[in-house]
Coordinates of N, CA and C in Angstrom, one line a residue:
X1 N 0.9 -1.2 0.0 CA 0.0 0.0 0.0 C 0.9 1.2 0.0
X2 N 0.6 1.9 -1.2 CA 1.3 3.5 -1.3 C 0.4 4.5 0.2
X3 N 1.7 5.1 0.8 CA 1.0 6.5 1.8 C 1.1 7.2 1.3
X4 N 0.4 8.8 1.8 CA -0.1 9.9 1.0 C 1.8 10.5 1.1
X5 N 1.6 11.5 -0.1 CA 2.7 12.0 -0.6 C 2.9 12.9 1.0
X6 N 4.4 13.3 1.3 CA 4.7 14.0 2.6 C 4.7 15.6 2.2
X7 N 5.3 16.0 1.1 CA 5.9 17.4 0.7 C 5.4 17.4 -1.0
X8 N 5.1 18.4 -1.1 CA 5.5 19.1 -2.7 C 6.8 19.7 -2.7
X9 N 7.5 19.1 -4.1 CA 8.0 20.0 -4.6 C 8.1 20.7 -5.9
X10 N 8.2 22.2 -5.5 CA 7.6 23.1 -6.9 C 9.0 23.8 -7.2
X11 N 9.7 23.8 -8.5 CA 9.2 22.9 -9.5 C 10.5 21.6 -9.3
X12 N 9.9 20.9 -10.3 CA 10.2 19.1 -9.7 C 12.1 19.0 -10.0
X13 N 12.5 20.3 -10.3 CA 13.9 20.0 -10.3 C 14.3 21.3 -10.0
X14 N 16.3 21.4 -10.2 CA 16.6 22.5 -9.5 C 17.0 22.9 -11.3
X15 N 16.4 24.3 -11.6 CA 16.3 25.2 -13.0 C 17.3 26.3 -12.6
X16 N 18.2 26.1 -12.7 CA 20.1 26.8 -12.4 C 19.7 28.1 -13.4
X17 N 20.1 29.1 -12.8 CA 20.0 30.5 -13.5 C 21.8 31.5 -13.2
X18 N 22.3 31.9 -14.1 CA 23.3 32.7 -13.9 C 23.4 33.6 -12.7
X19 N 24.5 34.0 -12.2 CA 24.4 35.2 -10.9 C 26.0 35.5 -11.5
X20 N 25.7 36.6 -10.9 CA 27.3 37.2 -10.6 C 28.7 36.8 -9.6
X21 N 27.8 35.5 -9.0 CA 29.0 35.0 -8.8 C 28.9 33.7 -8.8
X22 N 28.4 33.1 -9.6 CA 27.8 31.1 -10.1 C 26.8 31.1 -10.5
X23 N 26.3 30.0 -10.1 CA 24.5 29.9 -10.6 C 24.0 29.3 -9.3
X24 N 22.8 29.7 -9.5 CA 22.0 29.7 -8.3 C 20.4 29.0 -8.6
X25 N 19.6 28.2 -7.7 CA 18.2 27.9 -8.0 C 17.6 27.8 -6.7
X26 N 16.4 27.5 -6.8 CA 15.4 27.7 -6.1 C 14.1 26.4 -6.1
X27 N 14.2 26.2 -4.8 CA 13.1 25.0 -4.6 C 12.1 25.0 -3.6
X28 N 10.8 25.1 -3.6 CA 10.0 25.4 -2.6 C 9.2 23.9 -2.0
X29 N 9.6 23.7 -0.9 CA 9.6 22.6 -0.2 C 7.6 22.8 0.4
X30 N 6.4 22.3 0.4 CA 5.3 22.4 1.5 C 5.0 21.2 2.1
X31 N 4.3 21.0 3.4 CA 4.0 20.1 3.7 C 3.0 20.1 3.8
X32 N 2.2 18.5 3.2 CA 0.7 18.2 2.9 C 0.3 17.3 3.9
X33 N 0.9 17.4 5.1 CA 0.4 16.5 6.4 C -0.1 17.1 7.2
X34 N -0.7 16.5 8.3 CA -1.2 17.5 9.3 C -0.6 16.8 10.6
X35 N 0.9 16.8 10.5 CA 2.3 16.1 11.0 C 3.1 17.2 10.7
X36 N 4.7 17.0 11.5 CA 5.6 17.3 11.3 C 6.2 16.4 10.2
X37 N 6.8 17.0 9.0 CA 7.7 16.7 8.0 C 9.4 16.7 8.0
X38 N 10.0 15.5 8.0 CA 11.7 16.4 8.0 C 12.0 15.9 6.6
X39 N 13.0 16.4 6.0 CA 13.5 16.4 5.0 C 15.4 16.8 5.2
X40 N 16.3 16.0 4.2 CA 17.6 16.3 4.1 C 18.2 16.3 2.5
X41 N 18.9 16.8 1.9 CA 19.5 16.8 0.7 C 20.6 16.1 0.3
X42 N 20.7 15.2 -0.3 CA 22.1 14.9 -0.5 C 22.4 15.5 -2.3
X43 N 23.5 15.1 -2.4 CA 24.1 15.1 -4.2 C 25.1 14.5 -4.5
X44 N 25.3 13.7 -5.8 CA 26.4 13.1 -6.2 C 27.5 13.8 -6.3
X45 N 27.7 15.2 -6.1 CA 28.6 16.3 -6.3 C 29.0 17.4 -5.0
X46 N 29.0 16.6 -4.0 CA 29.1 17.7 -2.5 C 29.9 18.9 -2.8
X47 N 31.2 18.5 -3.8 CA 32.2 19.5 -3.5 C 31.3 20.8 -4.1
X48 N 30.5 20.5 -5.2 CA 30.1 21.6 -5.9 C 29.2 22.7 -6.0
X49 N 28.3 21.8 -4.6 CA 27.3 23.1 -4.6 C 27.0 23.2 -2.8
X50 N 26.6 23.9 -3.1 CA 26.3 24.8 -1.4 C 24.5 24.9 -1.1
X51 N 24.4 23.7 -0.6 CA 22.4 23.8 -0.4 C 22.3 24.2 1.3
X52 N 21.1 25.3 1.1 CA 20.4 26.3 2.5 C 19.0 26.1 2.1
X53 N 18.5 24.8 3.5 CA 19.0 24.2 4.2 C 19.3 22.7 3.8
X54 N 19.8 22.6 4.4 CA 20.5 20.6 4.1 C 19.2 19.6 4.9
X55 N 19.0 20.1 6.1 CA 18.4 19.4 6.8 C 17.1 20.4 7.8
X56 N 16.3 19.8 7.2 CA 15.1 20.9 8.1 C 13.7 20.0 8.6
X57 N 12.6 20.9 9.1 CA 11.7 19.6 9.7 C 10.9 21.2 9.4
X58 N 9.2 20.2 8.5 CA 8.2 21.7 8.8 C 7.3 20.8 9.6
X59 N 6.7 22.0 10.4 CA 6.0 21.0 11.8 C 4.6 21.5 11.6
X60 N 4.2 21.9 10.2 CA 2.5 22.3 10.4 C 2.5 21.7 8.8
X61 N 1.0 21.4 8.6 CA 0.5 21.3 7.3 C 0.4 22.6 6.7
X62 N 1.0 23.0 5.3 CA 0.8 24.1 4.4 C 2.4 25.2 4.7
X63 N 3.1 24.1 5.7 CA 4.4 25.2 6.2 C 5.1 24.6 5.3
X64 N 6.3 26.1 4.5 CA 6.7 25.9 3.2 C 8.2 26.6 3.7
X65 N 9.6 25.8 2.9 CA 10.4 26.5 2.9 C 11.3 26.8 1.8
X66 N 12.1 27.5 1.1 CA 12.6 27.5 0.1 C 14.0 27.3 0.2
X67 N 14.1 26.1 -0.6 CA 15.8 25.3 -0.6 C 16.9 26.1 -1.5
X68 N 17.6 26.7 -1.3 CA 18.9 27.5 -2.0 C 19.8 26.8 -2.5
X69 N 19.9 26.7 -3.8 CA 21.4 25.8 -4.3 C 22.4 26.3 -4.8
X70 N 23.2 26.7 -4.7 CA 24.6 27.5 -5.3 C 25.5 26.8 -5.5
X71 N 26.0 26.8 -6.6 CA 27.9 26.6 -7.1 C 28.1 27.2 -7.8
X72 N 29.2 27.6 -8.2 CA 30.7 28.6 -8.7 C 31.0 27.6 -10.1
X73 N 30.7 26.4 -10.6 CA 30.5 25.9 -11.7 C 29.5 25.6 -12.3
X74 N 29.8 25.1 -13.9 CA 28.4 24.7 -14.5 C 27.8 23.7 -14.3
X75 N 26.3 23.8 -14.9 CA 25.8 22.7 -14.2 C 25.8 21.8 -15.3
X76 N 26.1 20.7 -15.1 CA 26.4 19.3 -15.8 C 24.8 18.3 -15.9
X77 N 24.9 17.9 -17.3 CA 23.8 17.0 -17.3 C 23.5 15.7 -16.2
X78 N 24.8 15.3 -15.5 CA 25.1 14.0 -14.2 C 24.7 14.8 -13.2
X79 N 24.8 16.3 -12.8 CA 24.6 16.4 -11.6 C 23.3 16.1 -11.2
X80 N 23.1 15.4 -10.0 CA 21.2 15.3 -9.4 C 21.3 15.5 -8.0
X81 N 20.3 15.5 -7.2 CA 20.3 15.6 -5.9 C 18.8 14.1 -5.6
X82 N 19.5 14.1 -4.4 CA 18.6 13.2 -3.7 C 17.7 14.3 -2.4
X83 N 16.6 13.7 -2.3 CA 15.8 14.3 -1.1 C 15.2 13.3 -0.7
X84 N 15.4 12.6 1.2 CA 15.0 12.3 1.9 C 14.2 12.6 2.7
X85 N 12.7 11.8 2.7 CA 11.9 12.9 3.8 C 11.1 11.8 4.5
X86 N 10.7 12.4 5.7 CA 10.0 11.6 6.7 C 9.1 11.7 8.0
X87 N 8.2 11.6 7.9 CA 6.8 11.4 8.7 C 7.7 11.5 10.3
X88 N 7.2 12.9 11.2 CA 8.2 12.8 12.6 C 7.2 13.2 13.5
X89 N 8.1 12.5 15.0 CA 6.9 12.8 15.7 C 7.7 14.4 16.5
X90 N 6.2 15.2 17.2 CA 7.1 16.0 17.4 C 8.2 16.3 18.1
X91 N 8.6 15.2 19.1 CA 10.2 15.3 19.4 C 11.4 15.1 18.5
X92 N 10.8 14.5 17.5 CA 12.0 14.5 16.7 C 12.2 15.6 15.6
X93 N 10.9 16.1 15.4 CA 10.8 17.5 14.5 C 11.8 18.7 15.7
X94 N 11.8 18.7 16.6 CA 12.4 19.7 17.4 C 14.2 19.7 17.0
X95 N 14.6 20.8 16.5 CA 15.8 20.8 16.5 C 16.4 19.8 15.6
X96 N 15.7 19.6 14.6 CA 16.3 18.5 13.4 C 17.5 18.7 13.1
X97 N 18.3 18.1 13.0 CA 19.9 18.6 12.2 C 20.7 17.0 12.0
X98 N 21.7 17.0 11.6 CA 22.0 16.0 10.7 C 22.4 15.0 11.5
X99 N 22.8 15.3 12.9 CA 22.6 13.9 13.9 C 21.4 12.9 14.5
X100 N 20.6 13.7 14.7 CA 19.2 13.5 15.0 C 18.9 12.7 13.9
X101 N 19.4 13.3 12.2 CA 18.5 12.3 11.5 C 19.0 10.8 11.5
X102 N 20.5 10.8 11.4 CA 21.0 9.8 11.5 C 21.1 8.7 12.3
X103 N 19.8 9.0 13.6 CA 19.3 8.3 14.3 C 18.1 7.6 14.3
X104 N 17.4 8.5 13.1 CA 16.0 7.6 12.8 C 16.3 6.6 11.8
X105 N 15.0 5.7 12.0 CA 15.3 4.6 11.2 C 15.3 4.6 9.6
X106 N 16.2 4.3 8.9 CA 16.3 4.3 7.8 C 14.9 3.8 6.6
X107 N 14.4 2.8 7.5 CA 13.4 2.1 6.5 C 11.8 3.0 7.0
X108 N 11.9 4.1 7.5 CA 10.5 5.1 7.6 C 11.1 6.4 6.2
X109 N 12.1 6.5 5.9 CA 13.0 7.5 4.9 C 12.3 7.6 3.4
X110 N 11.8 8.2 3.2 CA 11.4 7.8 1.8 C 12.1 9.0 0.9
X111 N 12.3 8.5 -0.7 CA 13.2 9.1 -1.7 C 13.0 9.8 -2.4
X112 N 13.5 10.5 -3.4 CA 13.2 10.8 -4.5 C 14.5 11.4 -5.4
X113 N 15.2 11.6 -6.9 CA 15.5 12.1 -7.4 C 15.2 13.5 -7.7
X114 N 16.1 14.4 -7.7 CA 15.9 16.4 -8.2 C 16.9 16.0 -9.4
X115 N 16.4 16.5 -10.5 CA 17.3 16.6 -11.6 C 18.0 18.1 -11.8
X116 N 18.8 18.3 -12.6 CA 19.8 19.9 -12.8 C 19.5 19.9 -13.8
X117 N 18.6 21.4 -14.5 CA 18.3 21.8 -15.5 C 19.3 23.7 -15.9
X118 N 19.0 23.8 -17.0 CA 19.3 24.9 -16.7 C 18.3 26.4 -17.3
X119 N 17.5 26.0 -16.7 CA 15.8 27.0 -17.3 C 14.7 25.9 -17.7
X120 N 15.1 25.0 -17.9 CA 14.1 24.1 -18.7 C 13.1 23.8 -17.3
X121 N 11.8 24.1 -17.7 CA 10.7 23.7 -16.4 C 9.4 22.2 -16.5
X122 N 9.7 21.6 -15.5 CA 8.4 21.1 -15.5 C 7.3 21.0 -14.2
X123 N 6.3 20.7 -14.1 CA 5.2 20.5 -13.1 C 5.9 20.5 -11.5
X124 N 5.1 20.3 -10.6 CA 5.5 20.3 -9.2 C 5.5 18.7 -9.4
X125 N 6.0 18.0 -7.9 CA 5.8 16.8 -7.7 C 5.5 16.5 -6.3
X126 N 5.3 15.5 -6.2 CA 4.9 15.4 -4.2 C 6.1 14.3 -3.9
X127 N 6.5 14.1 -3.1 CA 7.3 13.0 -2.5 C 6.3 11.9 -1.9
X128 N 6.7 10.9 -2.4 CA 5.6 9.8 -1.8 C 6.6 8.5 -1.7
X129 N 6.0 7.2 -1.7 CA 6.7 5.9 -0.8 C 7.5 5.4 -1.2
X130 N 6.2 4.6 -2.7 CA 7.3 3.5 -3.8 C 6.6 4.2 -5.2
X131 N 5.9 4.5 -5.1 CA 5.5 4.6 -6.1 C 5.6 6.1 -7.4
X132 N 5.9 6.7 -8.1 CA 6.4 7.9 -8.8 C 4.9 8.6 -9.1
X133 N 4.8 9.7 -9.2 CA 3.4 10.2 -9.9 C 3.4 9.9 -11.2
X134 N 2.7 9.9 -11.9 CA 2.4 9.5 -13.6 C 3.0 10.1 -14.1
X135 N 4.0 9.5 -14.9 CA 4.5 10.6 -16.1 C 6.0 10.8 -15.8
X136 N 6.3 10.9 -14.5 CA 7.4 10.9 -13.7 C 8.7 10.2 -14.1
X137 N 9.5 10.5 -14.6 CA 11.3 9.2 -14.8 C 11.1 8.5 -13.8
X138 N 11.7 7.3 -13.7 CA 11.7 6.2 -13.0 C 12.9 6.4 -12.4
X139 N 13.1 6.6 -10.9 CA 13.7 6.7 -9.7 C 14.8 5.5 -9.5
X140 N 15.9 5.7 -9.5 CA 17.1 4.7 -9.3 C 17.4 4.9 -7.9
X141 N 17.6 3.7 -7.3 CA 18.4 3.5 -6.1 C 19.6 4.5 -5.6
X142 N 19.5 4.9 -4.6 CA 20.8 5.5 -3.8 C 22.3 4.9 -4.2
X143 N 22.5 3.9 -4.3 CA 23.1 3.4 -4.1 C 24.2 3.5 -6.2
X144 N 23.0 3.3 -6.7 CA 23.3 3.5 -8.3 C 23.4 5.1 -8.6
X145 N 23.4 5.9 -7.6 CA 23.8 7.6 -7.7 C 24.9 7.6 -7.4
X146 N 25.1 6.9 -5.9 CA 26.4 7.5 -5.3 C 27.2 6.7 -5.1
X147 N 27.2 4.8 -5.4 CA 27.9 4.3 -5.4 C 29.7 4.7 -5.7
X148 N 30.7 4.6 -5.0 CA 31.9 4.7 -5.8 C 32.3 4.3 -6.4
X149 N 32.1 2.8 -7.0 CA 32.5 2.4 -8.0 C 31.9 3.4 -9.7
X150 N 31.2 3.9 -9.4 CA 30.7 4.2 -10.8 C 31.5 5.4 -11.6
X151 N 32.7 6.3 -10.6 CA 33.4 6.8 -12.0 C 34.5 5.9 -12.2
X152 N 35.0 4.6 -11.9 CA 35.6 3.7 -12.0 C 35.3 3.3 -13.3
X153 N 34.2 2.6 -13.2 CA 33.2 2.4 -14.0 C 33.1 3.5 -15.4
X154 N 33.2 4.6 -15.5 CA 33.0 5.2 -16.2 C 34.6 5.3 -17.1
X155 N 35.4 5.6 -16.0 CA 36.9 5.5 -16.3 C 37.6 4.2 -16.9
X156 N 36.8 2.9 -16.7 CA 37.2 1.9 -17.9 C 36.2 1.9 -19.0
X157 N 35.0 2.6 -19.0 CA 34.7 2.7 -20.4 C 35.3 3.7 -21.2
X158 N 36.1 5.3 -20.3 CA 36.7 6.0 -21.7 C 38.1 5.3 -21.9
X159 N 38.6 4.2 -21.4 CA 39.7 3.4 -21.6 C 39.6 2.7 -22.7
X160 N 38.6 1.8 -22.8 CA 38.0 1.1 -23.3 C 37.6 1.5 -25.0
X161 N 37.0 3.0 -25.0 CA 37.0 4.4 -26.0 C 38.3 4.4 -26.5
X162 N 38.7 4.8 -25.8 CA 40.4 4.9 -25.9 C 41.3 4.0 -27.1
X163 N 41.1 3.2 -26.2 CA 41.2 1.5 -27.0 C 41.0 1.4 -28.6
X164 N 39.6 1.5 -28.5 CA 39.0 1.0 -29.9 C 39.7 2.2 -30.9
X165 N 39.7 3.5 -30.8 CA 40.3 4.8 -31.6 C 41.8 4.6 -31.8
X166 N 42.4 3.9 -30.5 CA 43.9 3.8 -31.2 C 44.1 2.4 -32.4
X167 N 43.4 1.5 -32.2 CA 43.2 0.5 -32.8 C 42.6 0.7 -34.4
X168 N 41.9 1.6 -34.5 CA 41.1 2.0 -36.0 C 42.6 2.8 -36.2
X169 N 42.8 3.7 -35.5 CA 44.0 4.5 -36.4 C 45.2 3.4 -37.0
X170 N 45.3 2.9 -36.0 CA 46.9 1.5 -35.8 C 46.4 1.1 -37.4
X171 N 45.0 0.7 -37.4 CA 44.5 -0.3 -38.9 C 45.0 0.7 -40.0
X172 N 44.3 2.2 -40.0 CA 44.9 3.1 -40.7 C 45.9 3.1 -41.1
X173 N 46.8 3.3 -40.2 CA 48.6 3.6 -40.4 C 49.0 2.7 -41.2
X174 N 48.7 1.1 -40.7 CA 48.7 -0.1 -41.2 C 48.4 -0.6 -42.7
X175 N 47.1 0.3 -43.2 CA 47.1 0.1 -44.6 C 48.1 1.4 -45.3
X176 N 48.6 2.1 -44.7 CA 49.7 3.3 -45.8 C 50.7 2.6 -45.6
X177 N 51.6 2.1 -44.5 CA 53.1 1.5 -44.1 C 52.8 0.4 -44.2
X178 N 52.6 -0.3 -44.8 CA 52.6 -2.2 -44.5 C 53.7 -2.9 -44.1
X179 N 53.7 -3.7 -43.3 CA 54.9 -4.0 -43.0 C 55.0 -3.7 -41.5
X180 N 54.2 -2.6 -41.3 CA 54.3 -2.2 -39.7 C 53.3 -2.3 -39.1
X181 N 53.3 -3.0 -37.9 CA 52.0 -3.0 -37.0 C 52.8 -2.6 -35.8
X182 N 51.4 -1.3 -35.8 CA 51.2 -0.5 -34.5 C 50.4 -0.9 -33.5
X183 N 50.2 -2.2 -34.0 CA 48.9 -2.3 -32.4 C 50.0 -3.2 -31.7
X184 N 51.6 -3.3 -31.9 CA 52.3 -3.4 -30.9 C 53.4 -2.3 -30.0
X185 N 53.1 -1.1 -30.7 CA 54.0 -0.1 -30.4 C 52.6 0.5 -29.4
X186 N 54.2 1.0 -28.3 CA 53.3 1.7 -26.9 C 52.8 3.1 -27.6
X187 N 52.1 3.7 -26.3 CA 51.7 4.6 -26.8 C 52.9 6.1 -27.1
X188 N 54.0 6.1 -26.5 CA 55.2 6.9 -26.5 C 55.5 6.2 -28.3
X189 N 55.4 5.2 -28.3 CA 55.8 5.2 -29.9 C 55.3 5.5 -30.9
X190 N 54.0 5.1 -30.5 CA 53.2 5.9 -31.6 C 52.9 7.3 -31.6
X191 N 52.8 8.2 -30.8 CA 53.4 9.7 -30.6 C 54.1 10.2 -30.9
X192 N 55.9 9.7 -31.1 CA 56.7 9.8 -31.6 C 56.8 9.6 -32.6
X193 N 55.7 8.8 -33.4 CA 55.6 8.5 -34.7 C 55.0 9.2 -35.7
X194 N 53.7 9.6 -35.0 CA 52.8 10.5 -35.3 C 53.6 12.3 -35.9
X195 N 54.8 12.4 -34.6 CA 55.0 13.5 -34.4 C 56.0 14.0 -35.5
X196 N 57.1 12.8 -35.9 CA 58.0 12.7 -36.7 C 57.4 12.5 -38.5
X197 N 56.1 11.6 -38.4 CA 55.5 12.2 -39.7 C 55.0 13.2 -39.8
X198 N 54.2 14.0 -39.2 CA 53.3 15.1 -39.0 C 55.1 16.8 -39.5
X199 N 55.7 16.2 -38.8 CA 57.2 17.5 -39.3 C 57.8 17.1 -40.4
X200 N 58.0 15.7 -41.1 CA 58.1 15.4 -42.1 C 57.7 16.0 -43.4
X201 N 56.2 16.0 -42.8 CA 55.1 16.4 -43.6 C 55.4 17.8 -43.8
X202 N 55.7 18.7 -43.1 CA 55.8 20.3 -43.0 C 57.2 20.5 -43.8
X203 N 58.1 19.5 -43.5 CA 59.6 20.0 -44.0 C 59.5 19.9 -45.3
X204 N 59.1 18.6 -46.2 CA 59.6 18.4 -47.6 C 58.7 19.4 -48.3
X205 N 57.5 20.0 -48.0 CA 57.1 21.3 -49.0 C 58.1 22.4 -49.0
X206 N 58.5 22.5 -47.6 CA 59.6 23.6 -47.3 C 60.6 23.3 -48.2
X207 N 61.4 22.2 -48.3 CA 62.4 21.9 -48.8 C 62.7 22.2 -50.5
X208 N 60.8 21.7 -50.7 CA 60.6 21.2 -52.1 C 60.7 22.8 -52.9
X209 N 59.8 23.7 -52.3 CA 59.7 25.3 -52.2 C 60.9 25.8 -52.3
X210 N 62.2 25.6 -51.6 CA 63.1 26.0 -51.6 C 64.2 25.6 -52.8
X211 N 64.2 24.6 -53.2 CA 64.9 23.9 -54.5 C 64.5 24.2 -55.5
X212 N 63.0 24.5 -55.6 CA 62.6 25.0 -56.8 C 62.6 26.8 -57.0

């Protein structure tokens, strides 16, 4: 059984606008309970942006606050934020802050994905259990955001890139010099190889210009 959604959020990502000194967005958090709400932010990118507040609790229905995001760079199609939120009683809405949360139980926490746009708008959204509102992207696991293996992961596939482009060129080379295979020369050889044809190439016009 899905429970009623805890919070709106308007609008359903963070829409990054220039400033004079980074870019900056805006998120308005309300609560649709007639409970205390808490909520905390995470992102796959800590170093990069600066969110006011990280961790807050609204302790009335229709109580709204507006989430601040700032960084000093651009915003990248990968960056996302995560928002955790959760149904509190009122001792624990008192003085929420990032210890406190890290004492409640994990499995009352419910999720959601904020994507990084940069003006592009869509609809509000509510936070709710398991289930996404209609129409909604389909919500990946914590774990497939922030896992560490995954610029690992990302770093043997531009290897991998890497690979295949020296290999098409090597075939290249391979059909002008025959005789030579480069898919045994390191990469210092084939640089040096590259480098000494490439001035080759510049000299004998020079040369040829000059004799005639």
């Amino acid at each position: 059984m899905t429970s009623l959604p805890l919070i709106r959020i308007s609008p359903s990502e963070f829409q990054f606008s220039e400033s004079r000194t980074g870019y900056i967005s805006r998120l308005r958090l309300t609560n649709l309970q007639g409970q205390a709400v808490g909520f905390k932010f995470k992102t796959n990118a800590p170093h990069k942006f600066l969110v006011r507040p990280v961790v807050c609790s609204l302790t009335a229905k229709g109580m709204a606050v507006d989430v601040v995001v700032k960084s000093t760079s651009p915003i990248a199609d990968v960056d996302r934020f995560l928002i955790q939120t959760v149904a509190l009683a009122a001792e624990e809405a008192d003085g929420l802050d990032s210890a406190k949360w890290r004492m409640l139980d994990p499995s009352r926490i419910m999720e959601d994905l904020i994507h990084c746009t940069a003006g592009r708008r869509r609809s509000s959204i509510s936070s709710q259990d398991s289930a996404s509102p209609p129409g909604s992207p389909t919500l990946v696991t914590v774990s497939h955001v922030y896992d560490s293996y995954m610029p690992a992961q990302n770093h043997r596939s531009d290897e991998k890139r890497d690979e295949r482009l020296a290999n098409a060129l090597a075939k290249r080379f391979y059909a002008v010099v025959p005789g030579i295979d480069l898919n045994d020369w390191s990469w210092l050889e084939f640089a040096l190889f590259a480098a000494a044809c490439f001035i080759v190439g510049i000299i004998l016009p020079v040369i040829r210009y000059i004799v005639s």
